[in-house]
PDB file of C-alpha atoms and ligand atoms in Angstrom:
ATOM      1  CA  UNK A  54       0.000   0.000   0.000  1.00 46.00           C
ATOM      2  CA  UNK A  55       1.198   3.589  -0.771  1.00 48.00           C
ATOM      3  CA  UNK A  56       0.690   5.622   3.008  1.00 50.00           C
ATOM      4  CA  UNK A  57       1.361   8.923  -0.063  1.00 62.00           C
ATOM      5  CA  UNK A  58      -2.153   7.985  -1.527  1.00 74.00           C
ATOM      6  CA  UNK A  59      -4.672  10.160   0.190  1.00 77.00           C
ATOM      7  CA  UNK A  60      -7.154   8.280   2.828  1.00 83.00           C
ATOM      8  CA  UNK A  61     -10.785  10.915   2.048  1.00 93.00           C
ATOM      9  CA  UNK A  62     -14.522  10.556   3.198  1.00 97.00           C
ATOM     10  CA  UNK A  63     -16.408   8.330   0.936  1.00 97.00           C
ATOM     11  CA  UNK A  64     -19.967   9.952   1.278  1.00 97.00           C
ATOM     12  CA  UNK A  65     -23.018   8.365  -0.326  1.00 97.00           C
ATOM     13  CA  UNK A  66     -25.835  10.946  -0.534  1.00 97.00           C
ATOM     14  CA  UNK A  67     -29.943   9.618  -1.511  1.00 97.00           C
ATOM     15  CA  UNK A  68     -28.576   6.481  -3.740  1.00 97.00           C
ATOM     16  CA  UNK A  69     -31.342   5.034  -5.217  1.00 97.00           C
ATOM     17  CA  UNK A  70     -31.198   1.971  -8.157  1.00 97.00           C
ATOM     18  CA  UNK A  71     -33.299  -0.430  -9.536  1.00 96.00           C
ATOM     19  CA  UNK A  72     -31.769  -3.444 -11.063  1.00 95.00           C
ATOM     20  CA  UNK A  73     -33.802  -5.393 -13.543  1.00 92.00           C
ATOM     21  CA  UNK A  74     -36.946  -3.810 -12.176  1.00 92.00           C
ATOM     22  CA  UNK A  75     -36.054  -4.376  -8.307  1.00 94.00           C
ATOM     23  CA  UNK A  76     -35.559  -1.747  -6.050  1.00 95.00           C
ATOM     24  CA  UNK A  77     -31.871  -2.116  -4.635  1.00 96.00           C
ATOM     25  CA  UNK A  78     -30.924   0.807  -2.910  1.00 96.00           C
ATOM     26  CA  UNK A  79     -33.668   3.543  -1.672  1.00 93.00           C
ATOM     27  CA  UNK A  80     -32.260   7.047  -1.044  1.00 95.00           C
ATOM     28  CA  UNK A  81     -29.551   5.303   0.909  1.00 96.00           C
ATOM     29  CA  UNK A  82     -27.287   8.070   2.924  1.00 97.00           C
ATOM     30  CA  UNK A  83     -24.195   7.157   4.754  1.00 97.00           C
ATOM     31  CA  UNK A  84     -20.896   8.585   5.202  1.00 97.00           C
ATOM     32  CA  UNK A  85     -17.369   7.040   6.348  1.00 98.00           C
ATOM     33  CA  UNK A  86     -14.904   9.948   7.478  1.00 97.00           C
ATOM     34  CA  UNK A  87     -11.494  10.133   6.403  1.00 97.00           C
ATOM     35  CA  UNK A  88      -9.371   7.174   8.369  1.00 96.00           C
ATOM     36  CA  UNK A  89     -12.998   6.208  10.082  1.00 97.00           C
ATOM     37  CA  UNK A  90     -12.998   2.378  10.159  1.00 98.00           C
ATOM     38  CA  UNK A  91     -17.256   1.339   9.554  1.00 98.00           C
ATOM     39  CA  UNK A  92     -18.524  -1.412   9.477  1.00 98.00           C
ATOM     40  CA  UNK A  93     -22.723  -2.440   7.434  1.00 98.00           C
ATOM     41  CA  UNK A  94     -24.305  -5.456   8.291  1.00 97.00           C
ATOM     42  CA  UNK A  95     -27.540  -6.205   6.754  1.00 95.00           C
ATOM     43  CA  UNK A  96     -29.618  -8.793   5.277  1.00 93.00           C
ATOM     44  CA  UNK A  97     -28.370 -10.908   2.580  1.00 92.00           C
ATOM     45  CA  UNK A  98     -30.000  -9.673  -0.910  1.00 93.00           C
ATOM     46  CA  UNK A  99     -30.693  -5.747   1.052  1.00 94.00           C
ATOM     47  CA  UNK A 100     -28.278  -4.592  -1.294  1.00 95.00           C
ATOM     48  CA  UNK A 101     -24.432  -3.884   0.338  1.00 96.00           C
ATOM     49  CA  UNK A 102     -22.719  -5.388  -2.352  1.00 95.00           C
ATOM     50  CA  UNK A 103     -24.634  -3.320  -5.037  1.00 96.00           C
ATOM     51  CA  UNK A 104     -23.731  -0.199  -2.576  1.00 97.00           C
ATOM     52  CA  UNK A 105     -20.309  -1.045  -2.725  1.00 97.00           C
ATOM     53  CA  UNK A 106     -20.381  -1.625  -6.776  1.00 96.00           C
ATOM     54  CA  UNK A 107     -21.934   2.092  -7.142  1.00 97.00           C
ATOM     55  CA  UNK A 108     -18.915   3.319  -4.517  1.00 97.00           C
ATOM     56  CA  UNK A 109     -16.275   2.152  -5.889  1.00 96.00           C
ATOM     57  CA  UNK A 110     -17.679   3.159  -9.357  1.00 95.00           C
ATOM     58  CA  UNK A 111     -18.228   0.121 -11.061  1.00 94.00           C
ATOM     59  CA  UNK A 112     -21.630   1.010 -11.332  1.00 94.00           C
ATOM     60  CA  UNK A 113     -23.959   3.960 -11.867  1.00 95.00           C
ATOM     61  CA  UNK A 114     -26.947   4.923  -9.705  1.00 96.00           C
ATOM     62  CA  UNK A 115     -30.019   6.053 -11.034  1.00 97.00           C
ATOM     63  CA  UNK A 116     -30.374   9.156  -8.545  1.00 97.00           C
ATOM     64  CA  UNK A 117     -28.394  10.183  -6.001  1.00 97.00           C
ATOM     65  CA  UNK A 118     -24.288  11.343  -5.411  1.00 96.00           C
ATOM     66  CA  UNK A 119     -21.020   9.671  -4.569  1.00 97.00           C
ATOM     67  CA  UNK A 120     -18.803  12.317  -3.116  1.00 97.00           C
ATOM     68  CA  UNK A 121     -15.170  12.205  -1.887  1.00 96.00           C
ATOM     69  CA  UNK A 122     -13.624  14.305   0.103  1.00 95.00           C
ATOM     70  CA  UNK A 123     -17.331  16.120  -0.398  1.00 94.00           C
ATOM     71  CA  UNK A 124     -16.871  16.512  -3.799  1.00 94.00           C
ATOM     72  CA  UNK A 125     -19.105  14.432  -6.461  1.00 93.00           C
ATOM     73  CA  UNK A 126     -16.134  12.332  -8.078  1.00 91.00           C
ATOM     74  CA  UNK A 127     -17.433  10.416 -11.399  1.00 89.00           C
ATOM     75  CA  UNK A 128     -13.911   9.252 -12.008  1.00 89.00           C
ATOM     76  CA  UNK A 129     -13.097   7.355  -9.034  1.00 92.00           C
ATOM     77  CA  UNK A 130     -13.074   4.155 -10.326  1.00 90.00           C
ATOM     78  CA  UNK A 131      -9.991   3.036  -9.301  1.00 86.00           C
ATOM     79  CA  UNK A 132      -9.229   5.548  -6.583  1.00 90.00           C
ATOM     80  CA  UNK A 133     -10.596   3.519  -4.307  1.00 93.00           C
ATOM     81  CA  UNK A 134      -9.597  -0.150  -3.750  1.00 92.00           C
ATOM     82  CA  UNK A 135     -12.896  -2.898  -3.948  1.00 93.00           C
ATOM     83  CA  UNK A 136     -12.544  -6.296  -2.418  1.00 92.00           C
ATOM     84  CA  UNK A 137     -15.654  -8.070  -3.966  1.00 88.00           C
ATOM     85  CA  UNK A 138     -17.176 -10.776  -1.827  1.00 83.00           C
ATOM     86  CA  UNK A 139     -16.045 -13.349  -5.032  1.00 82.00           C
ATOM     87  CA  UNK A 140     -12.057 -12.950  -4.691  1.00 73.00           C
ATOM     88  CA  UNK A 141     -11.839 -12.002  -8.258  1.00 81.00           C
ATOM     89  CA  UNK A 142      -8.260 -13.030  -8.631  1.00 92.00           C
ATOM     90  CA  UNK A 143      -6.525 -12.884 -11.984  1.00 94.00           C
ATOM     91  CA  UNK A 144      -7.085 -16.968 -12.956  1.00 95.00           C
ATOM     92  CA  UNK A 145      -4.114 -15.956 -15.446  1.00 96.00           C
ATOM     93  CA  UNK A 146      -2.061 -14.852 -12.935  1.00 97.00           C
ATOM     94  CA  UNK A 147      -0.031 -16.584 -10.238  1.00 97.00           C
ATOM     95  CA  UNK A 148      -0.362 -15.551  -6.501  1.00 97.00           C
ATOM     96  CA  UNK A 149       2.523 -13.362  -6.677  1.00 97.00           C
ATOM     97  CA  UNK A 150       0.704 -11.791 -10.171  1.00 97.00           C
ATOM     98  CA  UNK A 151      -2.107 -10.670  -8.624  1.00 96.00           C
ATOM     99  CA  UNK A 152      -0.720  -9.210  -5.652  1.00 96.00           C
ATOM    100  CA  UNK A 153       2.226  -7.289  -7.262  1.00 96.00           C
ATOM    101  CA  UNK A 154      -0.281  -5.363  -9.172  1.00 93.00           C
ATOM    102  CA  UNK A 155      -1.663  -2.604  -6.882  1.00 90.00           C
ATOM    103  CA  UNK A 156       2.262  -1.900  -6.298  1.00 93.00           C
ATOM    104  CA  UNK A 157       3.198  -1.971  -9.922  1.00 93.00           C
ATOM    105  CA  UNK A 158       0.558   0.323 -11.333  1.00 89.00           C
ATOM    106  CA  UNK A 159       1.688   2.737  -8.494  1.00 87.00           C
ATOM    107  CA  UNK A 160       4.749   3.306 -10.041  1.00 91.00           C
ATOM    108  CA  UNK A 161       6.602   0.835  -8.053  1.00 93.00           C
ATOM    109  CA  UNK A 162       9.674  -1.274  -9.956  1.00 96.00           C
ATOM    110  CA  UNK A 163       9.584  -4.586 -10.205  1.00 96.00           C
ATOM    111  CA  UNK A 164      12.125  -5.648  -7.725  1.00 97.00           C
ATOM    112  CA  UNK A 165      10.298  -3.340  -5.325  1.00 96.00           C
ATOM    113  CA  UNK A 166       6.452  -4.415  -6.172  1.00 96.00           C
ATOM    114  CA  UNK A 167       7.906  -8.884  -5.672  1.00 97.00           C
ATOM    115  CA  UNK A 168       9.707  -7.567  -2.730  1.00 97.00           C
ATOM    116  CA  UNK A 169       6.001  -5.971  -1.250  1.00 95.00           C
ATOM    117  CA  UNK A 170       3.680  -8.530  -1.971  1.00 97.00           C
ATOM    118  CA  UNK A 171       6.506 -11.189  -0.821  1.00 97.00           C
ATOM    119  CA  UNK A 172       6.367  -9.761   2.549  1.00 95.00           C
ATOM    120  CA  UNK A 173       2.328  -8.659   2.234  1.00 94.00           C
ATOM    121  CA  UNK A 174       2.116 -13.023   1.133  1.00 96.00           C
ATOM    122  CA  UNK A 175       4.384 -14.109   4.151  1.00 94.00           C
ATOM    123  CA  UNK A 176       2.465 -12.042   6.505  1.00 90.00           C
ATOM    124  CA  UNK A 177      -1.057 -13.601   5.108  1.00 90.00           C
ATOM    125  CA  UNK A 178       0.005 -17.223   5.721  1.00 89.00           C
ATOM    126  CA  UNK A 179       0.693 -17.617   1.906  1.00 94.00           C
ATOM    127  CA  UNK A 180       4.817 -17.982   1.944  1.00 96.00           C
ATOM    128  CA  UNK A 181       5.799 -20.621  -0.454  1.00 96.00           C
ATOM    129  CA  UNK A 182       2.438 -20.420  -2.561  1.00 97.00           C
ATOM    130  CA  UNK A 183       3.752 -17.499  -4.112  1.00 97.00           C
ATOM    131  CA  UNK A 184       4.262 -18.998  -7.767  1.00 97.00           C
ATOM    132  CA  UNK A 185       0.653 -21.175  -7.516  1.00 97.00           C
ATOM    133  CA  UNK A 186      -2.130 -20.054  -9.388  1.00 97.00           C
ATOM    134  CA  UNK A 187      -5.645 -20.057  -7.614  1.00 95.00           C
ATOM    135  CA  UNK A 188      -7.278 -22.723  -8.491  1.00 95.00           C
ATOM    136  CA  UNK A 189      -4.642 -24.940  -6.770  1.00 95.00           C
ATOM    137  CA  UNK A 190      -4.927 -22.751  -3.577  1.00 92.00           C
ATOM    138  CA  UNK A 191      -8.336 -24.149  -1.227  1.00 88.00           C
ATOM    139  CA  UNK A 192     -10.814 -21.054  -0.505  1.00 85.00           C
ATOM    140  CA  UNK A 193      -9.910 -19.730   2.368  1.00 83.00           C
ATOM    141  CA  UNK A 194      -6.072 -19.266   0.709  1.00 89.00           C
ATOM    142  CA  UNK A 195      -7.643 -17.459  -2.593  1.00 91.00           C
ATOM    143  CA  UNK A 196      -9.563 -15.142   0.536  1.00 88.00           C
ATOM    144  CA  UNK A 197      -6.260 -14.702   1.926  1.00 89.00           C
ATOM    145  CA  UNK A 198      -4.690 -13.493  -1.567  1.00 93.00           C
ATOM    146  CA  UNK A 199      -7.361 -11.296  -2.113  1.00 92.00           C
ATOM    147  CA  UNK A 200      -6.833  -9.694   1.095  1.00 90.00           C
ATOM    148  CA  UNK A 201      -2.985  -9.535   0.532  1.00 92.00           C
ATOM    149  CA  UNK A 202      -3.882  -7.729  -2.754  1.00 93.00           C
ATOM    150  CA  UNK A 203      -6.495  -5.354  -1.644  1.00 91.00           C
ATOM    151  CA  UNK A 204      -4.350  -4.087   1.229  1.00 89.00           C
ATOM    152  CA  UNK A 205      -1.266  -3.400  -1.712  1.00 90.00           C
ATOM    153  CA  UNK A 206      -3.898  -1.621  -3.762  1.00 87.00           C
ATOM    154  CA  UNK A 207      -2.329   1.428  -3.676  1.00 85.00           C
ATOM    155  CA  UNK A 208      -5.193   3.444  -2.003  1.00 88.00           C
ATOM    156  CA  UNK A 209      -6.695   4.517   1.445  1.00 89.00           C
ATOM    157  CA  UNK A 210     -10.078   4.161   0.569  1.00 94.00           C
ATOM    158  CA  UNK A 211     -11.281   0.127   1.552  1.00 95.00           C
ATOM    159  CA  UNK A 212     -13.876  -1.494   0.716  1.00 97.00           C
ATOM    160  CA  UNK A 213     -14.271  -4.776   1.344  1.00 96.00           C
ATOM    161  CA  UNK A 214     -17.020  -7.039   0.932  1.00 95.00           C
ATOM    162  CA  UNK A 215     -16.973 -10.167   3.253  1.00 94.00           C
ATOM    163  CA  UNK A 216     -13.158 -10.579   3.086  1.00 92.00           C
ATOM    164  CA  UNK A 217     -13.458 -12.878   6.097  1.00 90.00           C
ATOM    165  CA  UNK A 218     -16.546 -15.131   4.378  1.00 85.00           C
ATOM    166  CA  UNK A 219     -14.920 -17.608   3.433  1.00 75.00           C
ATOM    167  CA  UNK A 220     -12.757 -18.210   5.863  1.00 84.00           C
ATOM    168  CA  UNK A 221     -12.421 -20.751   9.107  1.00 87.00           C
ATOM    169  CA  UNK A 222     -13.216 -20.033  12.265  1.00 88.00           C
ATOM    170  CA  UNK A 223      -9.261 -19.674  13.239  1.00 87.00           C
ATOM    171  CA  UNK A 224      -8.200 -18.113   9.888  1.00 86.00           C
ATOM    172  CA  UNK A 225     -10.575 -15.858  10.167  1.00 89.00           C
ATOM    173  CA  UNK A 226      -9.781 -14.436  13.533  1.00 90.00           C
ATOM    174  CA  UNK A 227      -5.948 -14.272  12.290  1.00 86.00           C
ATOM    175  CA  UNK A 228      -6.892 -12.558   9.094  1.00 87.00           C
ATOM    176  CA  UNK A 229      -8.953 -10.071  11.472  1.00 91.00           C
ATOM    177  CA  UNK A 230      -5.987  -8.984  13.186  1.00 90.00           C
ATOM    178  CA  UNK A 231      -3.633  -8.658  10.556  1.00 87.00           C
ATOM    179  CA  UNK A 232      -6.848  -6.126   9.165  1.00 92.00           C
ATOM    180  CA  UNK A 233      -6.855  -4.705  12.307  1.00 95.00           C
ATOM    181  CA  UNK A 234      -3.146  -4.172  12.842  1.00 92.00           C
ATOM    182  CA  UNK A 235      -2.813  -2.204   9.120  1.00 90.00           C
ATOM    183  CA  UNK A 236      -5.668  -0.061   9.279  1.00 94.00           C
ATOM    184  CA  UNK A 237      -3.957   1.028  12.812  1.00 94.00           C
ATOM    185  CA  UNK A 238      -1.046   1.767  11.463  1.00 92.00           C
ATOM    186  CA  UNK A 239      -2.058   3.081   7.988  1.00 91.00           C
ATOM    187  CA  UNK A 240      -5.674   4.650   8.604  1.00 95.00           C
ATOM    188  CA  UNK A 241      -7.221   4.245   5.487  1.00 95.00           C
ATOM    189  CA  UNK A 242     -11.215   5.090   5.115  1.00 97.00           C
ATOM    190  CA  UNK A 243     -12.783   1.593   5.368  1.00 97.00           C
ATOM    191  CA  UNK A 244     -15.965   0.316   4.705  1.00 98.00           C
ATOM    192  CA  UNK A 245     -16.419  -3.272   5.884  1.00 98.00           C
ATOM    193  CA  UNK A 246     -19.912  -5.221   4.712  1.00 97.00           C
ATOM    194  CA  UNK A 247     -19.908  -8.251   7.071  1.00 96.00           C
ATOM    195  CA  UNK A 248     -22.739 -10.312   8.882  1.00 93.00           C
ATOM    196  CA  UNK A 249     -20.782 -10.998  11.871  1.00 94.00           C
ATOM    197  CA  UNK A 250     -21.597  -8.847  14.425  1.00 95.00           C
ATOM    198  CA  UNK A 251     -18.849 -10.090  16.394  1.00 93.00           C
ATOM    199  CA  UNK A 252     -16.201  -8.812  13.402  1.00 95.00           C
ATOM    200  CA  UNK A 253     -18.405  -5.438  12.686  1.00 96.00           C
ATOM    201  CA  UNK A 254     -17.524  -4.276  16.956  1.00 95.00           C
ATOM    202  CA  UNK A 255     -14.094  -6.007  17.006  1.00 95.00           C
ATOM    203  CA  UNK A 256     -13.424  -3.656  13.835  1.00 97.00           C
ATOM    204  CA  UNK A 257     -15.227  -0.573  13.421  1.00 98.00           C
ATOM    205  CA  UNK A 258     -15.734   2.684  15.178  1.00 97.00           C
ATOM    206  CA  UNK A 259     -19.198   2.258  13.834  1.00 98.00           C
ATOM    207  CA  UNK A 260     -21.603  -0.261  12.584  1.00 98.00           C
ATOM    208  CA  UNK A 261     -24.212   0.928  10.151  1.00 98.00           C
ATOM    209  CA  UNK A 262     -27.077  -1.104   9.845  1.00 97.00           C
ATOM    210  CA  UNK A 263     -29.339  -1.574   6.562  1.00 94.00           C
ATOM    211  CA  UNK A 264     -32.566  -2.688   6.826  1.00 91.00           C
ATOM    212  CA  UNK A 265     -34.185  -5.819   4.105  1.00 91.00           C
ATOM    213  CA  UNK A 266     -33.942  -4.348   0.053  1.00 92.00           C
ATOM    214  CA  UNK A 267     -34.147  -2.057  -1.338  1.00 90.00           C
ATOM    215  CA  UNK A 268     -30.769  -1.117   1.394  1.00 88.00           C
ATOM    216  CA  UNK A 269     -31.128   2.172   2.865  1.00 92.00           C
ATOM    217  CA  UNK A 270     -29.580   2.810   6.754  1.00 95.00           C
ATOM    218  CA  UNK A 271     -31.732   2.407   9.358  1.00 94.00           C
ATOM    219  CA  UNK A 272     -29.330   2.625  12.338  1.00 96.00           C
ATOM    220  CA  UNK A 273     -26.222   2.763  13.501  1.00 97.00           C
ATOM    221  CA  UNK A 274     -23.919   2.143  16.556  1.00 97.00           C
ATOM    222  CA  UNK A 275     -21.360   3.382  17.492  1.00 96.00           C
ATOM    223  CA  UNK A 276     -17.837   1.573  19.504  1.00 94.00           C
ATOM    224  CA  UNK A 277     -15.849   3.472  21.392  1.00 89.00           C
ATOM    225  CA  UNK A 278     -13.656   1.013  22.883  1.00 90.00           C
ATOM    226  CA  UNK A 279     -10.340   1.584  22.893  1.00 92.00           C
ATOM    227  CA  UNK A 280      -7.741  -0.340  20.321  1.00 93.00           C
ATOM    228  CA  UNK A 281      -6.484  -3.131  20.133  1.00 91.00           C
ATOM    229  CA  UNK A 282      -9.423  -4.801  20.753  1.00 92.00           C
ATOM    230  CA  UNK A 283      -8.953  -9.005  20.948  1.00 87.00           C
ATOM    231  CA  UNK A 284     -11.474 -11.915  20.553  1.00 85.00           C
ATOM    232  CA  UNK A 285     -11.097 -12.118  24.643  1.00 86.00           C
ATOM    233  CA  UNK A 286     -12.723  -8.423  24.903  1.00 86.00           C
ATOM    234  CA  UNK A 287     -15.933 -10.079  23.254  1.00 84.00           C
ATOM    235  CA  UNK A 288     -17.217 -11.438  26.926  1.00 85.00           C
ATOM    236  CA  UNK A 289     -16.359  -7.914  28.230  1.00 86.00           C
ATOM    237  CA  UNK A 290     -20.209  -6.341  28.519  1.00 86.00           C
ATOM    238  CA  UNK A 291     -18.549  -3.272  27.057  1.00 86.00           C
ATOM    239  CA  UNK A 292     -18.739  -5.254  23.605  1.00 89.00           C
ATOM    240  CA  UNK A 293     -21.987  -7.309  24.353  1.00 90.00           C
ATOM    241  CA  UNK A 294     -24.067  -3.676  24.627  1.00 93.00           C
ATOM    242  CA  UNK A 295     -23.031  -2.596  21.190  1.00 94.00           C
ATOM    243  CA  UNK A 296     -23.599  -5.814  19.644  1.00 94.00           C
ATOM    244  CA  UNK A 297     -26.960  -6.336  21.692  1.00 94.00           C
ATOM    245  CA  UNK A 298     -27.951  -2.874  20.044  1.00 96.00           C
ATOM    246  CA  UNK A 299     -26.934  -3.694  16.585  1.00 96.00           C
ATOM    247  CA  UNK A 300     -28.967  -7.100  16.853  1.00 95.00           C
ATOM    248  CA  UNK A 301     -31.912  -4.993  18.298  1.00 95.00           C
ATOM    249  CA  UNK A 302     -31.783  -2.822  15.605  1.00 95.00           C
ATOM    250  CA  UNK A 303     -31.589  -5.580  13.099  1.00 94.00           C
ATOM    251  CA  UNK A 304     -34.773  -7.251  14.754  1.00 93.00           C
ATOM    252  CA  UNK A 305     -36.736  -4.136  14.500  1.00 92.00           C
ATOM    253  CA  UNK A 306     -36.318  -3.653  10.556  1.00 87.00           C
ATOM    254  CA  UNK A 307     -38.019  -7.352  10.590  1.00 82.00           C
ATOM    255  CA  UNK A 308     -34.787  -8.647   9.187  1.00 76.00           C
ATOM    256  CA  UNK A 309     -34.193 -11.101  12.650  1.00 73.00           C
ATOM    257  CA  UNK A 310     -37.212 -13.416  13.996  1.00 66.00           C
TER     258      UNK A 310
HETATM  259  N1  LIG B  47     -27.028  -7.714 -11.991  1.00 70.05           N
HETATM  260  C1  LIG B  47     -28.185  -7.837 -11.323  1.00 70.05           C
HETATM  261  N2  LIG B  47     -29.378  -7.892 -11.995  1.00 70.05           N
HETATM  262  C2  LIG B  47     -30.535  -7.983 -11.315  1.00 70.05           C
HETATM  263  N3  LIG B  47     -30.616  -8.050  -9.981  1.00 70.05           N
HETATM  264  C3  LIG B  47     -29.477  -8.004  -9.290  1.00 70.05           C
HETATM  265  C4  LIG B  47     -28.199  -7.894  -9.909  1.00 70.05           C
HETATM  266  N4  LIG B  47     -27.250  -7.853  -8.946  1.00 70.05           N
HETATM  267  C5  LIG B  47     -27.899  -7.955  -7.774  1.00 70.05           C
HETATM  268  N5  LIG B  47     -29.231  -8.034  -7.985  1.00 70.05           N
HETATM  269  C6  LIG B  47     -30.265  -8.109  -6.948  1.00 70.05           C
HETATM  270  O1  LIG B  47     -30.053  -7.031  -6.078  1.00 70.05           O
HETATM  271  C7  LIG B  47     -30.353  -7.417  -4.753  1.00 70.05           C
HETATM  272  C8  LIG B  47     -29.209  -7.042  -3.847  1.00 70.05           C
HETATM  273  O2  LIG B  47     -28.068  -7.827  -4.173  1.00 70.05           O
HETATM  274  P1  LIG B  47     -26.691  -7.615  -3.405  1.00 70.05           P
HETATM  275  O3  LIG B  47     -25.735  -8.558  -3.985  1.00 70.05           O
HETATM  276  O4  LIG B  47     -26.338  -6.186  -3.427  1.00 70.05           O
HETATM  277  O5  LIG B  47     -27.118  -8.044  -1.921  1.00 70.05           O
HETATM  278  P2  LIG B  47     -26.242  -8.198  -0.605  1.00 70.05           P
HETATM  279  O6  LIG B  47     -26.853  -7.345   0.435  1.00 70.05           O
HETATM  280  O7  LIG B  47     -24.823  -7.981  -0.911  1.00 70.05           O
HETATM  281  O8  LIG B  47     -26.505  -9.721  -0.211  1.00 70.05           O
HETATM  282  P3  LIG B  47     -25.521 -10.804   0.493  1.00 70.05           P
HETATM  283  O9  LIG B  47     -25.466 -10.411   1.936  1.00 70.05           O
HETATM  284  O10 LIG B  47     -26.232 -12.099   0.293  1.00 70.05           O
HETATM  285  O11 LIG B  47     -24.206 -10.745  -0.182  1.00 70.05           O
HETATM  286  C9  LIG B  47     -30.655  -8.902  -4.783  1.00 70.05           C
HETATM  287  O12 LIG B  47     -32.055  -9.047  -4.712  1.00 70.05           O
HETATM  288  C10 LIG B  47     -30.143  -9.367  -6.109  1.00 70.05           C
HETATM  289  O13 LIG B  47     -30.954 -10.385  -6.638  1.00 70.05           O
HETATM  290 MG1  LIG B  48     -23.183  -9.206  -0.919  1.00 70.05          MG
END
């Protein structure tokens, strides 16, 4: 990751789009401040990863206004860095391929781009799978490469779609941390859509919650607990209030039984 690239507020403002005739997003508002970790849990089929799609630019609402920094910004694609809940890695490519590319188109040199996803690899748990290509690597290790790619993406604007969903119960707390640990030390703007409520207060400074489709935000939470937070903390009542209101939230939208 480049800590040069700038980390700015991703601000959605009244998103609203239909796809093939369904309402998907309704005048959905929500904004993530610059270096603000949040986190969106919803329903599955409300809509978060057509959110993140319109975001990141990849597609276009019908109404409404992506601004960064506050400013509408048609050209972002690409200025900020999309982890799609599919991993989405280059099939062409090995391991090493895919994750050298966020350095390389940032101007990096070769040497220096193998050098940073080497380490970026080693640190993931992927050391020695470096020349594979992913269909010989199981799910959770393509998950793992995606993450190691995302985080060399060469922006400080996150959003990442289930990184974690595919993951093991083990891997997936050890993937957590390494998240955890770089968005301490770099601060990028982070969105993070996950259904485990667990992962959304462990993570974020705030948990946005969207209610069954068409997505808009019907609540949100906020955790001020102090950093680094630790699966132990989760019996600490300090982390069972904030994820007791994010359930209650989530059961008054009709979304829980
Ligand atoms: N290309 C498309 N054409 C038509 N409908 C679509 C398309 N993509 C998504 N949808 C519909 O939009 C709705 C929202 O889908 P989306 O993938 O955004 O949900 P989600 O909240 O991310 O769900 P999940 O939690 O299961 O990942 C769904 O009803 C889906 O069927
Ligand atoms: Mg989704």
């Amino acid at each position: 990751m480049s800590e040069a690239a700038p980390s700015s507020s991703i601000e959605a403002r009244a998103l609203t789009l239909a796809l093939g005739g369904t309402p998907v997003l309704d005048g959905l508002d929500l904004r993530v401040a610059e270096g603000e970790f949040v986190a969106l849990v919803g329903p599955s089929g409300c809509g978060k990863s057509t959110l993140l799609s319109v975001l990141a630019g990849l597609a276009e609402p019908d109404a409404g206004d992506v601004l960064i920094d506050g400013r509408a910004a048609p050209g972002r694609l690409g200025h900020l860095t999309l982890m799609p809940q599919s991993d989405a890695l280059m099939p062409w490519r090995t391991v090493l391929g895919n994750v050298r590319v966020g350095p390389l188109l940032g101007g990096a040199s070769e040497e220096d781009a193998t050098a940073a996803a080497r380490r970026t690899l080693a640190r993931f748990g992927l050391g020695g799978f470096e020349d594979h290509y992913p269909h010989a690597l199981s799910g959770g290790m393509r998950q793992r490469a995606a993450l190691a790619r995302t985080m060399l993406g060469g922006t400080r604007m996150w959003l990442l779609d289930e990184p974690f969903g595919a993951l093991d119960a083990l891997t997936r707390a050890d993937l957590r941390g390494v998240l955890a640990e770089t968005w301490m030390r770099d601060r990028p703007t982070t969105l993070l859509v996950t259904h485990d409520l667990d992962e959304a207060v462990l993570l974020a400074d705030r948990v946005l919650v969207c209610g069954p489709r068409p997505a808009r935000v019907v609540g949100e939470v906020a955790i001020g607990l102090p950093r680094p937070r630790t699966l132990d903390d989760l019996v600490d009542p300090a982390f069972s209030v904030p994820r007791a209101e994010i359930l209650s939230i989530l059961r008054s939208t009709g979304a829980l039984a």
